[in-house]
Coordinates of C-alpha atoms in Angstrom, one line a residue:
Chain T
M30 CA -71.3 -75.5 -23.1
A31 CA -75.2 -74.7 -22.9
L32 CA -75.9 -70.5 -22.1
D33 CA -79.4 -70.4 -20.6
K34 CA -81.8 -67.7 -22.1
Q35 CA -81.3 -65.4 -20.3
T36 CA -77.8 -65.1 -21.3
V37 CA -78.4 -65.4 -25.1
H38 CA -80.6 -62.2 -24.2
D39 CA -77.9 -60.7 -22.4
I40 CA -75.3 -61.3 -25.0
A41 CA -77.7 -59.8 -27.5
R42 CA -78.0 -56.6 -25.7
L43 CA -74.6 -56.4 -25.3
A44 CA -74.1 -56.3 -29.0
R45 CA -77.1 -54.0 -29.1
L46 CA -79.2 -57.1 -31.2
H47 CA -82.7 -58.3 -30.4
I48 CA -83.8 -61.7 -30.4
D49 CA -87.5 -63.0 -30.6
D50 CA -88.8 -65.3 -27.9
A51 CA -89.8 -67.4 -31.2
E52 CA -86.1 -67.2 -31.8
T53 CA -84.1 -67.6 -28.7
E54 CA -84.2 -71.6 -28.7
K55 CA -82.6 -71.9 -32.0
Y56 CA -80.0 -69.0 -31.4
Q57 CA -79.4 -70.9 -27.9
S58 CA -78.4 -74.0 -29.2
A59 CA -76.1 -72.5 -32.2
L60 CA -74.7 -70.3 -29.7
S61 CA -74.0 -73.3 -27.4
N62 CA -72.8 -76.0 -30.3
I63 CA -70.1 -73.0 -31.3
L64 CA -69.0 -72.3 -27.3
S65 CA -68.2 -76.4 -27.1
L66 CA -66.4 -76.3 -30.3
V67 CA -64.4 -73.2 -28.5
E68 CA -63.9 -75.1 -25.3
Q69 CA -61.8 -77.8 -27.4
M70 CA -59.3 -75.0 -26.5
E71 CA -58.8 -75.9 -22.6
T72 CA -57.5 -79.3 -23.7
C73 CA -54.0 -77.5 -24.3
D74 CA -51.7 -76.2 -21.4
T75 CA -50.9 -72.6 -22.3
T76 CA -48.9 -71.5 -19.2
D77 CA -46.2 -69.3 -20.4
I78 CA -47.2 -68.7 -23.9
E79 CA -46.8 -65.2 -24.9
P80 CA -50.4 -64.2 -26.6
M81 CA -49.7 -63.6 -30.7
T82 CA -51.9 -60.6 -31.3
H83 CA -50.9 -60.2 -34.7
P84 CA -49.4 -62.6 -37.9
F85 CA -45.8 -60.9 -37.0
D86 CA -45.0 -59.7 -33.8
A87 CA -44.2 -56.1 -35.6
T88 CA -44.8 -53.2 -33.6
L89 CA -47.0 -50.6 -35.3
R90 CA -45.6 -48.5 -37.4
L91 CA -45.0 -44.3 -36.3
R92 CA -45.2 -41.5 -38.8
A93 CA -44.6 -37.7 -38.3
D94 CA -47.6 -35.7 -37.1
E95 CA -48.6 -33.9 -40.1
V96 CA -51.9 -33.5 -41.6
T97 CA -52.8 -36.2 -44.5
E98 CA -56.1 -36.3 -44.8
T99 CA -58.3 -33.6 -46.3
N100 CA -62.0 -32.5 -45.0
N101 CA -64.3 -34.8 -47.0
R102 CA -67.6 -34.2 -44.8
D103 CA -69.7 -33.1 -47.4
K104 CA -68.6 -36.4 -49.5
Y105 CA -68.8 -38.7 -46.9
Q106 CA -72.2 -37.2 -45.3
T107 CA -74.0 -38.0 -48.6
V108 CA -74.5 -41.3 -47.8
A109 CA -75.8 -40.9 -44.6
P110 CA -79.2 -41.7 -43.5
D111 CA -80.5 -38.4 -41.8
T112 CA -77.6 -34.9 -41.5
Q113 CA -78.2 -31.4 -41.1
D114 CA -76.0 -28.5 -41.0
G115 CA -72.8 -31.1 -41.6
L116 CA -74.1 -32.9 -38.2
Y117 CA -75.4 -36.5 -38.2
L118 CA -79.3 -36.8 -37.0
V119 CA -79.9 -39.0 -34.2
P120 CA -83.0 -39.2 -32.1
K121 CA -83.0 -36.7 -28.8
V122 CA -80.7 -38.1 -26.2
I123 CA -81.3 -35.4 -23.5
D124 CA -84.4 -33.8 -22.6
Chain E
M29 CA -65.3 -75.0 -73.5
T30 CA -61.8 -73.7 -72.7
I31 CA -60.5 -71.4 -70.2
T32 CA -59.3 -68.0 -71.2
T33 CA -56.3 -66.7 -69.1
L34 CA -55.3 -63.3 -68.4
S35 CA -52.0 -63.6 -70.3
E36 CA -53.9 -64.9 -73.5
L37 CA -56.5 -61.7 -72.9
A38 CA -53.6 -59.5 -72.5
Q39 CA -51.6 -60.3 -75.4
Q40 CA -54.5 -60.2 -78.0
L41 CA -55.1 -56.7 -76.5
S42 CA -51.5 -55.7 -76.9
S43 CA -51.8 -57.5 -80.8
G44 CA -54.7 -55.3 -81.4
K45 CA -56.9 -58.1 -82.2
Q46 CA -59.5 -57.1 -79.7
S47 CA -60.2 -53.7 -78.0
S48 CA -60.5 -53.6 -74.4
V49 CA -64.3 -52.2 -75.4
E50 CA -64.6 -54.9 -77.3
L51 CA -63.6 -57.5 -74.8
T52 CA -65.6 -55.8 -71.5
Q53 CA -68.7 -55.8 -73.7
D54 CA -68.2 -59.4 -74.2
Y55 CA -68.0 -60.3 -70.7
L56 CA -70.7 -58.0 -69.5
N57 CA -73.1 -59.4 -72.2
R58 CA -72.2 -62.9 -70.6
I59 CA -72.7 -61.7 -67.2
E60 CA -76.5 -60.6 -68.1
E61 CA -77.0 -63.7 -69.7
S62 CA -76.0 -66.2 -67.0
K63 CA -77.9 -67.1 -64.1
H64 CA -75.6 -68.0 -61.4
N65 CA -76.2 -65.1 -59.7
A66 CA -72.3 -64.6 -59.5
F67 CA -73.1 -60.6 -59.3
I68 CA -74.6 -58.5 -56.9
S69 CA -74.3 -55.8 -59.0
I70 CA -72.8 -54.2 -62.4
D71 CA -72.0 -50.6 -63.8
P72 CA -72.0 -51.5 -67.7
E73 CA -71.9 -47.8 -68.2
K74 CA -68.9 -47.7 -65.7
S75 CA -66.9 -50.8 -67.1
I76 CA -67.1 -49.3 -70.8
T77 CA -65.7 -46.0 -69.8
A78 CA -63.0 -47.6 -67.9
A79 CA -62.4 -49.6 -71.1
K80 CA -62.0 -46.7 -73.4
K81 CA -59.5 -45.1 -71.1
A82 CA -57.3 -48.4 -71.4
D83 CA -58.0 -48.4 -75.1
E84 CA -56.8 -44.5 -75.2
R85 CA -54.0 -45.4 -72.9
R86 CA -52.9 -48.2 -75.6
A87 CA -53.3 -46.0 -78.1
T88 CA -50.4 -43.5 -76.7
G89 CA -47.9 -46.2 -76.3
D90 CA -48.6 -47.6 -72.8
T91 CA -47.6 -51.1 -72.6
A92 CA -49.0 -51.8 -68.8
P93 CA -49.3 -55.9 -68.6
L94 CA -52.5 -56.1 -67.9
L95 CA -54.0 -52.9 -69.2
G96 CA -57.6 -53.1 -70.6
V97 CA -58.0 -56.7 -69.4
P98 CA -61.6 -57.1 -67.5
I99 CA -61.9 -58.6 -63.6
A100 CA -64.5 -59.2 -61.5
Q101 CA -64.2 -57.4 -57.6
K102 CA -65.4 -59.2 -54.9
D103 CA -68.2 -56.9 -53.1
I104 CA -66.2 -56.4 -50.3
F105 CA -64.1 -54.0 -51.8
C106 CA -65.5 -50.1 -51.6
I107 CA -64.8 -49.0 -55.3
E108 CA -66.3 -45.3 -55.2
G109 CA -69.9 -44.1 -56.9
T110 CA -70.5 -47.9 -57.0
L111 CA -72.7 -49.9 -54.9
T112 CA -70.8 -51.9 -52.0
T113 CA -72.8 -54.0 -50.3
C114 CA -70.8 -56.6 -48.5
G115 CA -73.2 -58.8 -49.2
S116 CA -75.2 -57.7 -46.4
K117 CA -78.9 -55.9 -45.8
I118 CA -77.3 -53.1 -43.8
L119 CA -75.6 -51.8 -46.9
E120 CA -78.0 -52.4 -49.5
N121 CA -78.1 -48.7 -50.3
F122 CA -74.5 -47.8 -49.7
V123 CA -72.4 -46.3 -52.3
A124 CA -68.8 -46.4 -51.7
P125 CA -67.3 -42.6 -51.2
Y126 CA -64.1 -44.0 -52.2
T127 CA -62.2 -46.7 -53.7
A128 CA -59.8 -49.5 -52.0
T129 CA -56.5 -49.5 -52.4
V130 CA -56.0 -52.7 -54.1
V131 CA -59.1 -51.9 -56.5
Q132 CA -57.3 -48.5 -56.9
K133 CA -53.7 -49.9 -57.9
M134 CA -55.7 -52.5 -60.4
H135 CA -57.5 -49.8 -62.0
D136 CA -54.2 -47.9 -62.2
A137 CA -52.4 -50.3 -64.0
G138 CA -55.6 -50.3 -66.7
I139 CA -57.5 -53.2 -65.2
V140 CA -61.5 -53.0 -65.9
S141 CA -63.9 -53.9 -63.2
L142 CA -66.8 -55.9 -64.5
G143 CA -69.2 -55.4 -61.8
K144 CA -69.3 -56.8 -57.8
T145 CA -69.6 -60.3 -57.3
N146 CA -71.8 -62.2 -54.9
M147 CA -70.4 -63.1 -50.9
D148 CA -71.6 -64.9 -47.8
E149 CA -72.9 -61.9 -45.6
F150 CA -69.5 -59.9 -44.5
A151 CA -67.4 -62.8 -45.6
M152 CA -69.3 -65.1 -42.8
G153 CA -69.8 -68.1 -44.4
S154 CA -68.1 -70.9 -46.6
S155 CA -71.2 -71.4 -49.3
N156 CA -72.4 -68.3 -50.1
E157 CA -76.0 -69.2 -48.6
T158 CA -75.8 -66.1 -46.1
S159 CA -75.7 -63.7 -48.6
Y160 CA -78.7 -61.3 -48.4
Y161 CA -78.5 -61.5 -52.1
G162 CA -79.5 -64.9 -52.7
S163 CA -77.2 -68.2 -53.1
V164 CA -74.9 -68.8 -56.1
S165 CA -75.1 -71.9 -58.2
N166 CA -71.6 -73.4 -58.6
P167 CA -71.2 -74.2 -62.2
W168 CA -70.1 -77.6 -62.0
G169 CA -73.3 -78.6 -60.4
S170 CA -76.5 -79.2 -62.4
Q171 CA -80.1 -78.1 -62.3
E172 CA -81.1 -81.3 -60.4
Q173 CA -78.1 -80.8 -58.1
P174 CA -77.7 -77.2 -57.3
L175 CA -74.1 -77.1 -55.7
V176 CA -72.6 -74.3 -53.3
P177 CA -69.8 -72.5 -54.7
G178 CA -68.1 -72.5 -51.6
G179 CA -67.3 -69.0 -49.8
S180 CA -66.9 -66.5 -48.8
S181 CA -65.9 -65.2 -52.2
G182 CA -68.4 -67.6 -53.6
G183 CA -69.5 -65.1 -56.5
S184 CA -66.4 -64.5 -57.3
A185 CA -65.6 -68.2 -57.9
A186 CA -68.6 -68.8 -59.8
A187 CA -68.0 -66.1 -62.1
V188 CA -64.6 -67.1 -62.8
A189 CA -65.5 -71.0 -63.3
A190 CA -68.2 -70.2 -66.1
Q191 CA -66.3 -67.6 -67.5
L192 CA -68.4 -64.4 -66.7
A193 CA -64.9 -62.9 -65.8
P194 CA -61.5 -64.5 -66.7
A195 CA -60.6 -63.5 -62.9
A196 CA -61.7 -62.1 -59.8
T197 CA -60.6 -60.6 -56.5
G198 CA -61.9 -62.3 -53.2
T199 CA -60.7 -61.9 -49.7
D200 CA -59.4 -65.1 -47.2
T201 CA -60.3 -64.6 -43.5
G202 CA -59.9 -68.6 -42.9
G203 CA -60.2 -69.7 -46.1
S204 CA -62.5 -67.5 -48.1
I205 CA -60.5 -67.7 -51.3
R206 CA -59.2 -71.1 -51.3
Q207 CA -62.0 -73.0 -50.4
P208 CA -64.3 -71.6 -53.4
A209 CA -61.3 -72.1 -55.5
A210 CA -61.0 -75.8 -54.7
F211 CA -65.0 -76.1 -55.4
C212 CA -64.9 -74.4 -58.3
G213 CA -61.9 -75.5 -60.0
L214 CA -59.2 -72.7 -59.9
T215 CA -56.2 -71.6 -58.5
G216 CA -56.7 -68.8 -55.5
L217 CA -54.0 -67.6 -54.0
K218 CA -54.0 -66.2 -50.5
P219 CA -51.2 -63.8 -49.7
S220 CA -48.8 -63.2 -46.5
Y221 CA -50.6 -61.2 -44.0
G222 CA -49.6 -57.3 -45.0
R223 CA -49.0 -57.7 -48.6
C224 CA -52.0 -56.1 -49.9
S225 CA -53.5 -53.4 -48.4
R226 CA -56.5 -53.7 -46.2
Y227 CA -57.8 -50.2 -46.6
G228 CA -61.2 -49.7 -48.3
M229 CA -61.7 -53.8 -47.6
I230 CA -64.6 -53.9 -45.6
A231 CA -63.3 -55.5 -42.0
F232 CA -64.2 -58.9 -40.7
A233 CA -61.4 -59.9 -38.9
S234 CA -58.8 -57.8 -39.1
S235 CA -55.9 -59.5 -37.9
L236 CA -56.8 -62.1 -40.0
D237 CA -58.1 -60.7 -43.5
Q238 CA -56.0 -60.6 -46.5
A239 CA -57.1 -59.8 -50.5
G240 CA -55.9 -62.0 -53.2
P241 CA -56.3 -63.4 -56.9
M242 CA -58.6 -66.2 -58.1
T243 CA -57.6 -67.0 -61.6
H244 CA -57.4 -70.0 -63.9
T245 CA -53.7 -70.3 -63.7
A246 CA -50.9 -69.8 -61.3
E247 CA -48.8 -67.5 -64.1
D248 CA -52.9 -65.4 -64.1
A249 CA -52.1 -65.5 -60.2
A250 CA -48.9 -63.8 -60.6
L251 CA -50.0 -61.1 -62.7
L252 CA -52.5 -60.2 -61.0
L253 CA -50.7 -60.2 -57.7
N254 CA -48.0 -57.8 -59.2
T255 CA -50.9 -55.1 -59.5
M256 CA -52.5 -55.9 -56.1
V257 CA -49.6 -55.9 -53.4
G258 CA -47.7 -52.7 -52.2
F259 CA -47.0 -50.4 -49.5
D260 CA -49.9 -48.1 -47.9
S261 CA -50.1 -45.8 -45.6
R262 CA -53.4 -46.0 -45.1
D263 CA -53.4 -49.9 -43.3
S264 CA -51.2 -49.6 -40.3
T265 CA -50.3 -53.4 -41.1
S266 CA -49.3 -52.8 -44.7
L267 CA -45.7 -54.1 -45.1
E268 CA -42.6 -52.2 -46.4
L269 CA -41.3 -54.4 -48.5
P270 CA -39.1 -54.0 -52.3
A271 CA -40.9 -54.8 -55.3
E272 CA -41.2 -58.0 -56.8
D273 CA -42.1 -59.5 -60.1
F274 CA -44.1 -62.6 -59.3
T275 CA -43.8 -64.2 -62.7
H276 CA -40.3 -63.6 -62.8
N277 CA -39.3 -67.4 -61.0
I278 CA -42.2 -68.8 -61.8
D279 CA -40.6 -71.3 -64.3
N280 CA -37.5 -72.0 -62.1
S281 CA -36.8 -76.0 -61.5
L282 CA -38.6 -77.7 -58.9
E283 CA -35.4 -80.4 -58.5
G284 CA -34.8 -80.6 -55.2
L285 CA -37.7 -79.0 -53.8
R286 CA -38.8 -80.5 -50.2
I287 CA -42.6 -81.0 -49.9
G288 CA -44.0 -82.1 -46.1
L289 CA -47.2 -83.3 -46.1
P290 CA -48.7 -82.7 -42.1
K291 CA -50.3 -86.0 -41.4
E292 CA -53.0 -83.9 -39.2
F293 CA -54.1 -83.1 -43.0
F294 CA -54.9 -86.5 -44.0
S295 CA -56.9 -88.1 -40.9
D296 CA -60.3 -88.5 -39.9
G297 CA -63.1 -86.6 -41.8
L298 CA -60.9 -86.6 -45.1
D299 CA -63.0 -88.1 -48.1
S300 CA -61.1 -91.0 -49.2
E301 CA -61.6 -90.1 -52.8
I302 CA -59.9 -86.5 -52.3
A303 CA -57.0 -88.2 -50.4
E304 CA -56.2 -90.5 -53.1
L305 CA -56.1 -87.5 -55.9
I306 CA -54.2 -85.4 -53.4
E307 CA -51.4 -88.6 -53.4
N308 CA -51.1 -88.7 -57.0
A309 CA -50.6 -84.9 -57.4
V310 CA -48.0 -85.5 -55.0
R311 CA -46.3 -88.4 -57.2
T312 CA -46.5 -85.6 -59.9
Y313 CA -44.4 -83.4 -57.8
E314 CA -41.7 -86.4 -57.1
T315 CA -41.3 -87.0 -61.1
L316 CA -40.4 -83.3 -61.1
G317 CA -37.8 -83.5 -58.7
A318 CA -39.5 -83.1 -55.3
T319 CA -38.4 -85.1 -52.6
I320 CA -41.5 -85.9 -49.8
K321 CA -42.0 -86.5 -46.4
E322 CA -44.6 -86.5 -43.9
V323 CA -44.2 -84.0 -41.1
S324 CA -46.6 -83.0 -38.1
L325 CA -48.2 -79.9 -37.0
P326 CA -49.5 -81.3 -33.5
N327 CA -51.8 -78.2 -32.8
T328 CA -53.8 -78.1 -35.7
H329 CA -56.8 -79.4 -33.8
L330 CA -56.9 -76.3 -32.3
A331 CA -56.8 -74.2 -35.0
L332 CA -60.5 -74.1 -35.6
P333 CA -61.7 -73.5 -31.9
S334 CA -59.5 -70.5 -31.4
Y335 CA -60.3 -69.2 -34.7
Y336 CA -63.9 -69.2 -33.8
V337 CA -63.1 -67.1 -30.3
I338 CA -60.4 -64.6 -32.5
A339 CA -62.6 -64.2 -36.1
P340 CA -66.2 -63.2 -34.3
A341 CA -64.6 -61.2 -31.6
E342 CA -62.7 -58.5 -34.3
A343 CA -65.9 -58.8 -36.0
S344 CA -68.4 -58.0 -33.2
S345 CA -66.0 -54.8 -33.1
N346 CA -65.6 -54.6 -36.5
L347 CA -69.4 -54.5 -36.9
S348 CA -70.0 -52.2 -34.1
R349 CA -69.8 -49.4 -36.8
F350 CA -73.1 -50.6 -38.5
D351 CA -75.2 -48.4 -36.1
G352 CA -77.4 -46.5 -38.6
V353 CA -75.7 -42.9 -37.8
R354 CA -73.2 -42.3 -40.8
Y355 CA -74.1 -44.8 -43.6
G356 CA -75.9 -47.6 -44.6
Y357 CA -79.6 -49.1 -43.6
R358 CA -81.5 -47.3 -40.6
A359 CA -84.4 -48.9 -39.3
E360 CA -88.2 -47.1 -40.3
E361 CA -89.2 -46.6 -36.8
Y362 CA -87.5 -46.4 -33.1
S363 CA -88.6 -44.8 -29.7
D364 CA -84.9 -43.6 -29.0
L365 CA -81.3 -43.8 -29.6
V366 CA -80.7 -47.5 -28.6
D367 CA -83.7 -48.5 -29.6
M368 CA -82.6 -47.2 -33.3
Y369 CA -79.3 -48.6 -32.9
T370 CA -81.2 -52.1 -32.0
K371 CA -83.7 -52.0 -35.0
T372 CA -81.2 -51.1 -37.5
R373 CA -78.9 -54.1 -36.9
T374 CA -81.6 -56.3 -35.9
E375 CA -83.0 -56.0 -39.2
G376 CA -79.9 -55.3 -41.0
F377 CA -78.1 -58.4 -40.3
G378 CA -78.2 -61.9 -41.4
E379 CA -78.6 -65.0 -38.9
E380 CA -74.8 -66.0 -39.3
V381 CA -73.5 -62.7 -38.6
K382 CA -75.8 -62.1 -35.4
R383 CA -74.4 -65.6 -34.0
R384 CA -70.9 -64.7 -35.0
I385 CA -71.3 -60.9 -33.4
M386 CA -72.7 -62.7 -30.4
I387 CA -70.3 -65.3 -30.0
G388 CA -67.8 -62.4 -30.1
A389 CA -69.4 -60.0 -27.6
Y390 CA -69.6 -63.0 -25.5
A391 CA -66.0 -64.0 -25.4
L392 CA -65.0 -60.2 -25.0
S393 CA -67.0 -60.0 -22.2
S394 CA -66.0 -58.8 -18.7
G395 CA -65.4 -62.2 -17.1
Y396 CA -64.2 -64.3 -20.0
Y397 CA -61.6 -62.1 -22.1
D398 CA -58.6 -64.6 -20.3
A399 CA -60.5 -67.6 -21.1
Y400 CA -61.5 -66.8 -24.5
Y401 CA -59.4 -64.1 -26.5
S402 CA -56.4 -64.3 -24.6
K403 CA -56.5 -68.2 -24.5
A404 CA -57.0 -68.0 -28.4
Q405 CA -54.1 -66.0 -29.1
K406 CA -52.2 -68.6 -27.0
L407 CA -53.0 -70.9 -29.2
R408 CA -52.4 -69.2 -32.1
R409 CA -49.0 -68.4 -31.4
L410 CA -48.4 -72.6 -30.7
I411 CA -49.9 -73.3 -34.5
S412 CA -47.6 -70.5 -36.0
D413 CA -44.4 -72.2 -33.9
D414 CA -45.8 -75.6 -35.7
F415 CA -45.4 -74.0 -39.1
T416 CA -42.1 -72.1 -38.3
R417 CA -40.4 -75.4 -37.0
V418 CA -41.3 -77.7 -39.9
F419 CA -40.3 -75.0 -42.2
E420 CA -36.8 -75.6 -41.1
N421 CA -37.0 -78.7 -43.2
C422 CA -39.4 -78.1 -46.0
D423 CA -39.7 -75.4 -48.6
V424 CA -43.6 -75.9 -49.0
L425 CA -46.2 -77.9 -47.4
M426 CA -49.2 -79.8 -48.9
G427 CA -52.5 -81.2 -48.4
P428 CA -56.1 -81.3 -49.7
T429 CA -57.5 -77.2 -49.4
T430 CA -60.9 -79.0 -48.3
P431 CA -62.3 -82.1 -46.6
T432 CA -65.1 -82.9 -49.3
T433 CA -65.8 -81.5 -52.4
A434 CA -68.8 -78.8 -53.1
F435 CA -71.8 -79.6 -51.7
A436 CA -75.7 -79.4 -52.0
Q437 CA -77.1 -76.0 -51.6
G438 CA -79.4 -75.9 -48.1
S439 CA -77.6 -79.3 -46.5
R440 CA -75.4 -77.5 -44.0
T441 CA -77.3 -74.2 -43.1
D442 CA -78.7 -75.7 -40.3
D443 CA -75.9 -76.4 -38.5
P444 CA -73.6 -73.8 -38.1
V445 CA -70.5 -75.9 -36.9
S446 CA -70.7 -78.4 -39.7
M447 CA -70.0 -75.6 -41.9
Y448 CA -67.1 -74.0 -40.1
L449 CA -65.4 -77.9 -40.8
N450 CA -65.4 -76.7 -44.0
D451 CA -62.3 -74.5 -43.1
I452 CA -60.3 -76.8 -41.1
Y453 CA -57.0 -76.8 -43.7
T454 CA -57.3 -73.8 -44.6
I455 CA -57.4 -71.6 -41.1
P456 CA -54.4 -72.7 -39.7
V457 CA -52.8 -70.8 -42.4
N458 CA -54.5 -67.7 -41.3
L459 CA -53.9 -67.6 -37.4
A460 CA -50.6 -68.2 -38.7
G461 CA -50.4 -65.5 -41.3
L462 CA -48.5 -67.1 -44.3
P463 CA -49.4 -67.3 -47.9
A464 CA -50.7 -70.2 -49.5
I465 CA -52.5 -71.2 -52.5
S466 CA -55.1 -73.7 -53.8
I467 CA -54.9 -75.2 -57.3
Q468 CA -57.1 -77.7 -59.4
A469 CA -55.5 -81.0 -59.2
G470 CA -57.9 -83.5 -60.1
L471 CA -61.9 -84.4 -60.6
T472 CA -63.9 -86.6 -58.8
Q473 CA -65.9 -89.8 -60.3
Q474 CA -69.3 -87.4 -59.7
N475 CA -66.6 -85.0 -61.9
L476 CA -65.9 -81.8 -59.4
P477 CA -63.0 -80.5 -59.0
I478 CA -60.6 -80.7 -55.5
G479 CA -57.9 -78.6 -54.4
L480 CA -54.5 -79.0 -53.6
H481 CA -53.4 -76.8 -51.0
I482 CA -50.0 -75.4 -51.0
I483 CA -48.3 -73.6 -47.7
S484 CA -45.1 -71.6 -47.5
P485 CA -42.9 -69.9 -45.1
Y486 CA -44.0 -66.0 -44.9
L487 CA -43.6 -63.9 -48.3
Q488 CA -42.6 -66.6 -50.4
E489 CA -45.4 -66.2 -53.0
A490 CA -43.1 -66.1 -55.3
K491 CA -42.2 -70.0 -54.5
L492 CA -46.1 -70.9 -54.0
L493 CA -46.5 -70.0 -57.6
N494 CA -43.5 -71.7 -58.8
V495 CA -44.5 -74.6 -57.3
A496 CA -48.1 -74.4 -58.9
H497 CA -47.2 -73.2 -62.3
K498 CA -45.2 -76.3 -62.5
F499 CA -47.8 -78.5 -62.0
Q500 CA -49.7 -76.8 -63.8
Q501 CA -47.4 -76.9 -66.9
V502 CA -47.2 -80.9 -66.5
T503 CA -51.1 -81.1 -65.7
D504 CA -53.8 -80.2 -67.5
W505 CA -56.6 -80.1 -64.7
H506 CA -56.8 -76.3 -64.4
Q507 CA -58.2 -76.2 -68.1
K508 CA -60.8 -78.4 -67.3
T509 CA -64.0 -76.8 -67.4
P510 CA -68.0 -77.2 -65.9
T511 CA -69.9 -78.5 -68.7
I512 CA -71.9 -77.0 -71.2
S513 CA -75.1 -76.4 -69.6
A514 CA -73.8 -74.2 -66.9
E515 CA -72.1 -72.4 -69.7
K516 CA -75.6 -71.4 -70.7
G517 CA -76.6 -70.3 -67.5
D518 CA -79.4 -73.1 -67.7
K519 CA -79.7 -73.6 -64.1

């Protein structure tokens, strides 16, 4: 399956990536090749097959509703690019 | 050069022949002198402090089996206070604020961490060439012909093969432990999904990722696995299982072992020399009392296509956390929030990671979910059912780990799909969640190692290690080492 340039840019935008015009063809061709590989899936009829979401079909564990984690905010924020008063700083979103 | 095993080192330490500090310093010196680029970072002071602590524990009568033994850690594992990059620019400055459970367990057992090994960026790659920190030289290559070590755990494999560490940790999402183990002549074990906690192990594809040991011998893999496994409430898919000593039955007889050879693992694309060496290895098993029969896993050809939907889909979701807000790299200049996200990710991720994120985003996008992700998960069940069926009449399956030996650096970087074909034999195992091991089973005429891939039913790692160990008792392939030039790091 061949993706057109616009689709490559649309996917990039969904993924919050920017693909330069100069690079578009390279990505277009690589992604199309990968999708051609993926399309081999269609050779197999999977009607009535239950999707397998995990290697074993176990249900997720439940635990008692108790506080188990302590507050590590200050420690975890030491690796953040920009913080103030315990908050993560980002560019202004609302005027 | 001869190999040095964990069990030998453990003996030297317990007999007092060497202290952990001396041993750790020796390996740190080797790492500093080597030119393989196998490590992204080392922290000698921290390693020596841990070694001192191990020596003190021993002085007080502690006899933990691997107390004071140093090993290398793949740079995908968070270790508190230690740079943890996952091979990516986006985590170039990330000093982890907590420690992965698997590493914590090893530290608690007295194991000393030597440093963080190089890897494909976010474990996406089969040659270690997608690392932001440069490619790694396979110690079996030469200056004239530099070879890849495999990937994604390429730095771990090269480190152990070049004797910069006696063992290392790896992670395996589609073959990332077994393929580099095969390319570098090592033993590499991917445990059953759920055996080792994924907490603190940077996520690639969460329903496939699993940590495991990379060593010279099956016995060492068993010793290391003993310290890595166990239930962890912080990993929602961690299994609650009774404690097990993986060395306990390692020497059991293989009389009557039923080996299945899936014919799909010996089809087109397999190097003929590898096919021959695998046949020789299988014959060795016959002399050990095993019976051999051909079996079929008819949906094997669907594994690669479904993997390249499931893994990128899960990756695109997992990697959305890298947005420049809470940790890691943030772009220097941006106009607004979305621009900051976009620039941060565009500058921070490498090409292969971007390709996979985009494939994943596409497969999960509105209107495509059923055609891609849901379809892939249905195929996943068919692939898993194939294994269940053949294991009704077989104890283990065998085949080659890889279709070729280690290839030249730069030879496959232009074509992602040709790179993906490296993992055609290893990927079905991850989709089914099974354990599997690769052991060195021969050398080609070009003096390159090849891997024998052994697969067992779910949770039968002890059986796998037993089967691998018995082979290593009657053959010496695992003791073969690269030539001296590699030892000196003359690359």
